[in-house]
């Protein structure tokens, strides 16, 4: 298995941000317009394979190799809520 920069990519918050997981175990969020990295969050001890955005709320679920599914508040309007 070769390490990849991004696994699954999803738009968040009506397209204001884009999110992905990586082989490093982190969950990344970038601003869509500026491409600025907003957050790099530890989401799995190994790999984040899946990122699923809620259809209407600023919530994202991440899953990887460990036995946990994590839920995140990703309201990009207020960075303190990450």
PDB file of N, CA and C in Angstrom:
ATOM      1  N   UNK A   1       0.845  -1.187   0.000  1.00  0.00           N
ATOM      2  CA  UNK A   1       0.000   0.000   0.000  1.00  0.00           C
ATOM      3  C   UNK A   1       0.885   1.242   0.000  1.00  0.00           C
ATOM      4  N   UNK A   2       0.771   2.044  -1.034  1.00  0.00           N
ATOM      5  CA  UNK A   2       1.505   3.310  -1.088  1.00  0.00           C
ATOM      6  C   UNK A   2       0.735   4.374  -0.341  1.00  0.00           C
ATOM      7  N   UNK A   3       1.458   5.230   0.360  1.00  0.00           N
ATOM      8  CA  UNK A   3       0.786   6.308   1.075  1.00  0.00           C
ATOM      9  C   UNK A   3       0.229   7.315   0.082  1.00  0.00           C
ATOM     10  N   UNK A   4      -0.970   7.783   0.388  1.00  0.00           N
ATOM     11  CA  UNK A   4      -1.625   8.767  -0.469  1.00  0.00           C
ATOM     12  C   UNK A   4      -1.839  10.055   0.308  1.00  0.00           C
ATOM     13  N   UNK A   5      -1.902  11.140  -0.407  1.00  0.00           N
ATOM     14  CA  UNK A   5      -2.125  12.441   0.212  1.00  0.00           C
ATOM     15  C   UNK A   5      -3.551  12.551   0.724  1.00  0.00           C
ATOM     16  N   UNK A   6      -4.522  12.104  -0.059  1.00  0.00           N
ATOM     17  CA  UNK A   6      -5.924  12.216   0.313  1.00  0.00           C
ATOM     18  C   UNK A   6      -6.654  10.928  -0.021  1.00  0.00           C
ATOM     19  N   UNK A   7      -7.570  10.553   0.830  1.00  0.00           N
ATOM     20  CA  UNK A   7      -8.379   9.363   0.601  1.00  0.00           C
ATOM     21  C   UNK A   7      -9.674   9.769  -0.096  1.00  0.00           C
ATOM     22  N   UNK A   8     -10.660  10.101   0.687  1.00  0.00           N
ATOM     23  CA  UNK A   8     -11.963  10.477   0.170  1.00  0.00           C
ATOM     24  C   UNK A   8     -12.136  11.973   0.388  1.00  0.00           C
ATOM     25  N   UNK A   9     -12.673  12.675  -0.578  1.00  0.00           N
ATOM     26  CA  UNK A   9     -12.811  14.131  -0.489  1.00  0.00           C
ATOM     27  C   UNK A   9     -14.292  14.498  -0.534  1.00  0.00           C
ATOM     28  N   UNK A  10     -14.708  15.391   0.361  1.00  0.00           N
ATOM     29  CA  UNK A  10     -16.106  15.837   0.442  1.00  0.00           C
ATOM     30  C   UNK A  10     -16.166  17.350   0.621  1.00  0.00           C
ATOM     31  N   UNK A  11     -17.141  17.968  -0.027  1.00  0.00           N
ATOM     32  CA  UNK A  11     -17.429  19.378   0.216  1.00  0.00           C
ATOM     33  C   UNK A  11     -18.238  19.502   1.496  1.00  0.00           C
ATOM     34  N   UNK A  12     -17.983  20.575   2.253  1.00  0.00           N
ATOM     35  CA  UNK A  12     -18.667  20.827   3.515  1.00  0.00           C
ATOM     36  C   UNK A  12     -19.319  22.206   3.497  1.00  0.00           C
ATOM     37  N   UNK A  13     -20.314  22.379   4.347  1.00  0.00           N
ATOM     38  CA  UNK A  13     -20.915  23.690   4.624  1.00  0.00           C
ATOM     39  C   UNK A  13     -21.261  24.443   3.349  1.00  0.00           C
ATOM     40  N   UNK A  14     -22.103  23.837   2.539  1.00  0.00           N
ATOM     41  CA  UNK A  14     -22.557  24.427   1.279  1.00  0.00           C
ATOM     42  C   UNK A  14     -21.396  24.813   0.364  1.00  0.00           C
ATOM     43  N   UNK A  15     -20.338  24.018   0.387  1.00  0.00           N
ATOM     44  CA  UNK A  15     -19.210  24.248  -0.502  1.00  0.00           C
ATOM     45  C   UNK A  15     -18.159  25.220   0.007  1.00  0.00           C
ATOM     46  N   UNK A  16     -18.312  25.740   1.221  1.00  0.00           N
ATOM     47  CA  UNK A  16     -17.338  26.698   1.766  1.00  0.00           C
ATOM     48  C   UNK A  16     -16.005  26.042   2.101  1.00  0.00           C
ATOM     49  N   UNK A  17     -16.022  24.724   2.287  1.00  0.00           N
ATOM     50  CA  UNK A  17     -14.798  24.004   2.643  1.00  0.00           C
ATOM     51  C   UNK A  17     -14.806  22.636   1.984  1.00  0.00           C
ATOM     52  N   UNK A  18     -13.641  22.039   1.938  1.00  0.00           N
ATOM     53  CA  UNK A  18     -13.491  20.677   1.431  1.00  0.00           C
ATOM     54  C   UNK A  18     -12.691  19.896   2.464  1.00  0.00           C
ATOM     55  N   UNK A  19     -13.033  18.616   2.642  1.00  0.00           N
ATOM     56  CA  UNK A  19     -12.382  17.800   3.668  1.00  0.00           C
ATOM     57  C   UNK A  19     -11.908  16.485   3.089  1.00  0.00           C
ATOM     58  N   UNK A  20     -10.865  15.946   3.709  1.00  0.00           N
ATOM     59  CA  UNK A  20     -10.334  14.658   3.300  1.00  0.00           C
ATOM     60  C   UNK A  20      -9.612  14.011   4.477  1.00  0.00           C
ATOM     61  N   UNK A  21      -9.460  12.707   4.392  1.00  0.00           N
ATOM     62  CA  UNK A  21      -8.639  11.973   5.340  1.00  0.00           C
ATOM     63  C   UNK A  21      -7.364  11.543   4.639  1.00  0.00           C
ATOM     64  N   UNK A  22      -6.390  11.097   5.413  1.00  0.00           N
ATOM     65  CA  UNK A  22      -5.127  10.685   4.822  1.00  0.00           C
ATOM     66  C   UNK A  22      -4.528   9.467   5.510  1.00  0.00           C
ATOM     67  N   UNK A  23      -3.490   8.925   4.906  1.00  0.00           N
ATOM     68  CA  UNK A  23      -2.782   7.769   5.456  1.00  0.00           C
ATOM     69  C   UNK A  23      -2.070   8.078   6.764  1.00  0.00           C
ATOM     70  N   UNK A  24      -1.911   9.335   7.093  1.00  0.00           N
ATOM     71  CA  UNK A  24      -1.237   9.735   8.326  1.00  0.00           C
ATOM     72  C   UNK A  24      -2.177   9.690   9.532  1.00  0.00           C
ATOM     73  N   UNK A  25      -3.478   9.428   9.304  1.00  0.00           N
ATOM     74  CA  UNK A  25      -4.446   9.381  10.391  1.00  0.00           C
ATOM     75  C   UNK A  25      -5.111  10.700  10.709  1.00  0.00           C
ATOM     76  N   UNK A  26      -4.857  11.719   9.907  1.00  0.00           N
ATOM     77  CA  UNK A  26      -5.454  13.035  10.151  1.00  0.00           C
ATOM     78  C   UNK A  26      -6.641  13.297   9.229  1.00  0.00           C
ATOM     79  N   UNK A  27      -7.496  14.182   9.685  1.00  0.00           N
ATOM     80  CA  UNK A  27      -8.660  14.677   8.963  1.00  0.00           C
ATOM     81  C   UNK A  27      -8.344  16.143   8.642  1.00  0.00           C
ATOM     82  N   UNK A  28      -8.379  16.495   7.366  1.00  0.00           N
ATOM     83  CA  UNK A  28      -8.000  17.841   6.911  1.00  0.00           C
ATOM     84  C   UNK A  28      -9.220  18.600   6.408  1.00  0.00           C
ATOM     85  N   UNK A  29      -9.231  19.913   6.673  1.00  0.00           N
ATOM     86  CA  UNK A  29     -10.273  20.796   6.146  1.00  0.00           C
ATOM     87  C   UNK A  29      -9.594  22.005   5.515  1.00  0.00           C
ATOM     88  N   UNK A  30      -9.936  22.275   4.242  1.00  0.00           N
ATOM     89  CA  UNK A  30      -9.398  23.429   3.519  1.00  0.00           C
ATOM     90  C   UNK A  30     -10.537  24.363   3.140  1.00  0.00           C
ATOM     91  N   UNK A  31     -10.259  25.667   3.111  1.00  0.00           N
ATOM     92  CA  UNK A  31     -11.208  26.648   2.588  1.00  0.00           C
ATOM     93  C   UNK A  31     -11.255  26.482   1.072  1.00  0.00           C
ATOM     94  N   UNK A  32     -12.436  26.425   0.516  1.00  0.00           N
ATOM     95  CA  UNK A  32     -12.588  26.185  -0.918  1.00  0.00           C
ATOM     96  C   UNK A  32     -12.022  27.327  -1.752  1.00  0.00           C
ATOM     97  N   UNK A  33     -12.351  28.558  -1.407  1.00  0.00           N
ATOM     98  CA  UNK A  33     -11.912  29.697  -2.234  1.00  0.00           C
ATOM     99  C   UNK A  33     -10.422  29.983  -2.120  1.00  0.00           C
ATOM    100  N   UNK A  34      -9.908  30.013  -0.898  1.00  0.00           N
ATOM    101  CA  UNK A  34      -8.506  30.398  -0.707  1.00  0.00           C
ATOM    102  C   UNK A  34      -7.547  29.210  -0.738  1.00  0.00           C
ATOM    103  N   UNK A  35      -8.065  28.002  -0.610  1.00  0.00           N
ATOM    104  CA  UNK A  35      -7.302  26.746  -0.487  1.00  0.00           C
ATOM    105  C   UNK A  35      -6.466  26.688   0.790  1.00  0.00           C
ATOM    106  N   UNK A  36      -6.699  27.599   1.723  1.00  0.00           N
ATOM    107  CA  UNK A  36      -5.977  27.607   2.999  1.00  0.00           C
ATOM    108  C   UNK A  36      -6.363  26.385   3.824  1.00  0.00           C
ATOM    109  N   UNK A  37      -5.370  25.722   4.413  1.00  0.00           N
ATOM    110  CA  UNK A  37      -5.632  24.619   5.329  1.00  0.00           C
ATOM    111  C   UNK A  37      -6.183  25.202   6.621  1.00  0.00           C
ATOM    112  N   UNK A  38      -7.438  24.864   6.943  1.00  0.00           N
ATOM    113  CA  UNK A  38      -8.084  25.401   8.137  1.00  0.00           C
ATOM    114  C   UNK A  38      -7.812  24.548   9.369  1.00  0.00           C
ATOM    115  N   UNK A  39      -7.835  23.235   9.187  1.00  0.00           N
ATOM    116  CA  UNK A  39      -7.643  22.335  10.319  1.00  0.00           C
ATOM    117  C   UNK A  39      -6.963  21.048   9.874  1.00  0.00           C
ATOM    118  N   UNK A  40      -6.123  20.518  10.756  1.00  0.00           N
ATOM    119  CA  UNK A  40      -5.524  19.197  10.621  1.00  0.00           C
ATOM    120  C   UNK A  40      -5.774  18.523  11.962  1.00  0.00           C
ATOM    121  N   UNK A  41      -6.694  17.562  11.990  1.00  0.00           N
ATOM    122  CA  UNK A  41      -7.151  16.969  13.238  1.00  0.00           C
ATOM    123  C   UNK A  41      -6.800  15.483  13.302  1.00  0.00           C
ATOM    124  N   UNK A  42      -6.297  15.001  14.431  1.00  0.00           N
ATOM    125  CA  UNK A  42      -6.023  13.569  14.560  1.00  0.00           C
ATOM    126  C   UNK A  42      -7.336  12.793  14.644  1.00  0.00           C
ATOM    127  N   UNK A  43      -7.594  11.937  13.657  1.00  0.00           N
ATOM    128  CA  UNK A  43      -8.887  11.264  13.575  1.00  0.00           C
ATOM    129  C   UNK A  43      -8.792   9.749  13.668  1.00  0.00           C
ATOM    130  N   UNK A  44      -7.616   9.184  13.501  1.00  0.00           N
ATOM    131  CA  UNK A  44      -7.444   7.735  13.551  1.00  0.00           C
ATOM    132  C   UNK A  44      -5.996   7.445  13.910  1.00  0.00           C
ATOM    133  N   UNK A  45      -5.744   6.318  14.512  1.00  0.00           N
ATOM    134  CA  UNK A  45      -4.358   6.004  14.884  1.00  0.00           C
ATOM    135  C   UNK A  45      -3.532   5.581  13.673  1.00  0.00           C
ATOM    136  N   UNK A  46      -4.196   5.247  12.560  1.00  0.00           N
ATOM    137  CA  UNK A  46      -3.465   4.825  11.357  1.00  0.00           C
ATOM    138  C   UNK A  46      -3.867   5.625  10.116  1.00  0.00           C
ATOM    139  N   UNK A  47      -5.065   5.360   9.597  1.00  0.00           N
ATOM    140  CA  UNK A  47      -5.500   5.904   8.314  1.00  0.00           C
ATOM    141  C   UNK A  47      -6.942   6.386   8.420  1.00  0.00           C
ATOM    142  N   UNK A  48      -7.261   7.518   7.826  1.00  0.00           N
ATOM    143  CA  UNK A  48      -8.650   7.962   7.703  1.00  0.00           C
ATOM    144  C   UNK A  48      -9.094   7.626   6.278  1.00  0.00           C
ATOM    145  N   UNK A  49      -9.955   6.616   6.155  1.00  0.00           N
ATOM    146  CA  UNK A  49     -10.406   6.148   4.846  1.00  0.00           C
ATOM    147  C   UNK A  49     -11.676   6.812   4.360  1.00  0.00           C
ATOM    148  N   UNK A  50     -12.524   7.241   5.290  1.00  0.00           N
ATOM    149  CA  UNK A  50     -13.844   7.712   4.902  1.00  0.00           C
ATOM    150  C   UNK A  50     -14.194   9.019   5.605  1.00  0.00           C
ATOM    151  N   UNK A  51     -14.798   9.914   4.841  1.00  0.00           N
ATOM    152  CA  UNK A  51     -15.287  11.200   5.339  1.00  0.00           C
ATOM    153  C   UNK A  51     -16.716  11.349   4.838  1.00  0.00           C
ATOM    154  N   UNK A  52     -17.675  11.519   5.751  1.00  0.00           N
ATOM    155  CA  UNK A  52     -19.081  11.644   5.363  1.00  0.00           C
ATOM    156  C   UNK A  52     -19.673  12.900   5.981  1.00  0.00           C
ATOM    157  N   UNK A  53     -20.119  13.803   5.131  1.00  0.00           N
ATOM    158  CA  UNK A  53     -20.711  15.065   5.594  1.00  0.00           C
ATOM    159  C   UNK A  53     -22.210  14.901   5.796  1.00  0.00           C
ATOM    160  N   UNK A  54     -22.730  15.518   6.860  1.00  0.00           N
ATOM    161  CA  UNK A  54     -24.180  15.562   7.082  1.00  0.00           C
ATOM    162  C   UNK A  54     -24.786  16.427   5.973  1.00  0.00           C
ATOM    163  N   UNK A  55     -25.960  16.069   5.452  1.00  0.00           N
ATOM    164  CA  UNK A  55     -26.528  16.828   4.335  1.00  0.00           C
ATOM    165  C   UNK A  55     -26.944  18.259   4.649  1.00  0.00           C
ATOM    166  N   UNK A  56     -27.240  18.582   5.915  1.00  0.00           N
ATOM    167  CA  UNK A  56     -27.687  19.944   6.204  1.00  0.00           C
ATOM    168  C   UNK A  56     -27.014  20.584   7.421  1.00  0.00           C
ATOM    169  N   UNK A  57     -26.439  19.815   8.300  1.00  0.00           N
ATOM    170  CA  UNK A  57     -25.771  20.358   9.479  1.00  0.00           C
ATOM    171  C   UNK A  57     -24.263  20.375   9.270  1.00  0.00           C
ATOM    172  N   UNK A  58     -23.534  21.249   9.972  1.00  0.00           N
ATOM    173  CA  UNK A  58     -22.075  21.295   9.821  1.00  0.00           C
ATOM    174  C   UNK A  58     -21.391  20.185  10.621  1.00  0.00           C
ATOM    175  N   UNK A  59     -21.744  18.942  10.311  1.00  0.00           N
ATOM    176  CA  UNK A  59     -21.192  17.781  10.993  1.00  0.00           C
ATOM    177  C   UNK A  59     -20.569  16.838   9.976  1.00  0.00           C
ATOM    178  N   UNK A  60     -19.463  16.210  10.385  1.00  0.00           N
ATOM    179  CA  UNK A  60     -18.773  15.252   9.532  1.00  0.00           C
ATOM    180  C   UNK A  60     -18.425  14.034  10.371  1.00  0.00           C
ATOM    181  N   UNK A  61     -18.578  12.855   9.797  1.00  0.00           N
ATOM    182  CA  UNK A  61     -18.133  11.625  10.436  1.00  0.00           C
ATOM    183  C   UNK A  61     -16.886  11.140   9.699  1.00  0.00           C
ATOM    184  N   UNK A  62     -15.902  10.663  10.455  1.00  0.00           N
ATOM    185  CA  UNK A  62     -14.700  10.081   9.853  1.00  0.00           C
ATOM    186  C   UNK A  62     -14.536   8.659  10.368  1.00  0.00           C
ATOM    187  N   UNK A  63     -13.978   7.808   9.515  1.00  0.00           N
ATOM    188  CA  UNK A  63     -13.708   6.421   9.894  1.00  0.00           C
ATOM    189  C   UNK A  63     -12.390   5.996   9.286  1.00  0.00           C
ATOM    190  N   UNK A  64     -11.728   5.106   9.986  1.00  0.00           N
ATOM    191  CA  UNK A  64     -10.446   4.613   9.505  1.00  0.00           C
ATOM    192  C   UNK A  64     -10.270   3.152   9.834  1.00  0.00           C
ATOM    193  N   UNK A  65      -9.066   2.785  10.208  1.00  0.00           N
ATOM    194  CA  UNK A  65      -8.764   1.393  10.505  1.00  0.00           C
ATOM    195  C   UNK A  65      -9.165   1.008  11.924  1.00  0.00           C
ATOM    196  N   UNK A  66      -9.052   1.942  12.880  1.00  0.00           N
ATOM    197  CA  UNK A  66      -9.436   1.577  14.241  1.00  0.00           C
ATOM    198  C   UNK A  66     -10.952   1.377  14.316  1.00  0.00           C
ATOM    199  N   UNK A  67     -11.452   0.946  15.430  1.00  0.00           N
ATOM    200  CA  UNK A  67     -12.859   0.553  15.558  1.00  0.00           C
ATOM    201  C   UNK A  67     -13.797   1.719  15.871  1.00  0.00           C
ATOM    202  N   UNK A  68     -13.345   2.955  15.693  1.00  0.00           N
ATOM    203  CA  UNK A  68     -14.146   4.124  16.059  1.00  0.00           C
ATOM    204  C   UNK A  68     -14.590   4.914  14.838  1.00  0.00           C
ATOM    205  N   UNK A  69     -15.793   5.453  14.948  1.00  0.00           N
ATOM    206  CA  UNK A  69     -16.269   6.459  14.005  1.00  0.00           C
ATOM    207  C   UNK A  69     -16.361   7.747  14.808  1.00  0.00           C
ATOM    208  N   UNK A  70     -15.740   8.794  14.308  1.00  0.00           N
ATOM    209  CA  UNK A  70     -15.714  10.058  15.035  1.00  0.00           C
ATOM    210  C   UNK A  70     -16.608  11.081  14.343  1.00  0.00           C
ATOM    211  N   UNK A  71     -17.299  11.901  15.142  1.00  0.00           N
ATOM    212  CA  UNK A  71     -18.142  12.973  14.625  1.00  0.00           C
ATOM    213  C   UNK A  71     -17.483  14.306  14.948  1.00  0.00           C
ATOM    214  N   UNK A  72     -17.529  15.230  13.985  1.00  0.00           N
ATOM    215  CA  UNK A  72     -16.860  16.529  14.105  1.00  0.00           C
ATOM    216  C   UNK A  72     -17.837  17.650  13.791  1.00  0.00           C
ATOM    217  N   UNK A  73     -17.746  18.736  14.561  1.00  0.00           N
ATOM    218  CA  UNK A  73     -18.472  19.971  14.254  1.00  0.00           C
ATOM    219  C   UNK A  73     -17.545  20.788  13.363  1.00  0.00           C
ATOM    220  N   UNK A  74     -17.948  21.037  12.138  1.00  0.00           N
ATOM    221  CA  UNK A  74     -17.063  21.711  11.181  1.00  0.00           C
ATOM    222  C   UNK A  74     -17.660  23.021  10.674  1.00  0.00           C
ATOM    223  N   UNK A  75     -18.294  23.746  11.528  1.00  0.00           N
ATOM    224  CA  UNK A  75     -18.872  25.028  11.155  1.00  0.00           C
ATOM    225  C   UNK A  75     -17.743  25.988  10.795  1.00  0.00           C
ATOM    226  N   UNK A  76     -17.519  26.194   9.501  1.00  0.00           N
ATOM    227  CA  UNK A  76     -16.387  27.025   9.057  1.00  0.00           C
ATOM    228  C   UNK A  76     -16.619  28.511   9.311  1.00  0.00           C
ATOM    229  N   UNK A  77     -17.822  28.894   9.692  1.00  0.00           N
ATOM    230  CA  UNK A  77     -18.078  30.300   9.984  1.00  0.00           C
ATOM    231  C   UNK A  77     -17.383  30.717  11.277  1.00  0.00           C
ATOM    232  N   UNK A  78     -17.215  29.789  12.201  1.00  0.00           N
ATOM    233  CA  UNK A  78     -16.545  30.091  13.463  1.00  0.00           C
ATOM    234  C   UNK A  78     -15.466  29.043  13.713  1.00  0.00           C
ATOM    235  N   UNK A  79     -14.237  29.401  13.485  1.00  0.00           N
ATOM    236  CA  UNK A  79     -13.132  28.471  13.589  1.00  0.00           C
ATOM    237  C   UNK A  79     -12.994  27.869  14.988  1.00  0.00           C
ATOM    238  N   UNK A  80     -13.491  28.548  16.015  1.00  0.00           N
ATOM    239  CA  UNK A  80     -13.379  28.042  17.375  1.00  0.00           C
ATOM    240  C   UNK A  80     -14.172  26.740  17.553  1.00  0.00           C
ATOM    241  N   UNK A  81     -15.128  26.479  16.688  1.00  0.00           N
ATOM    242  CA  UNK A  81     -15.977  25.308  16.835  1.00  0.00           C
ATOM    243  C   UNK A  81     -15.385  24.037  16.238  1.00  0.00           C
ATOM    244  N   UNK A  82     -14.180  24.115  15.676  1.00  0.00           N
ATOM    245  CA  UNK A  82     -13.607  22.923  15.089  1.00  0.00           C
ATOM    246  C   UNK A  82     -13.167  21.985  16.182  1.00  0.00           C
TER     247      UNK A  82
END
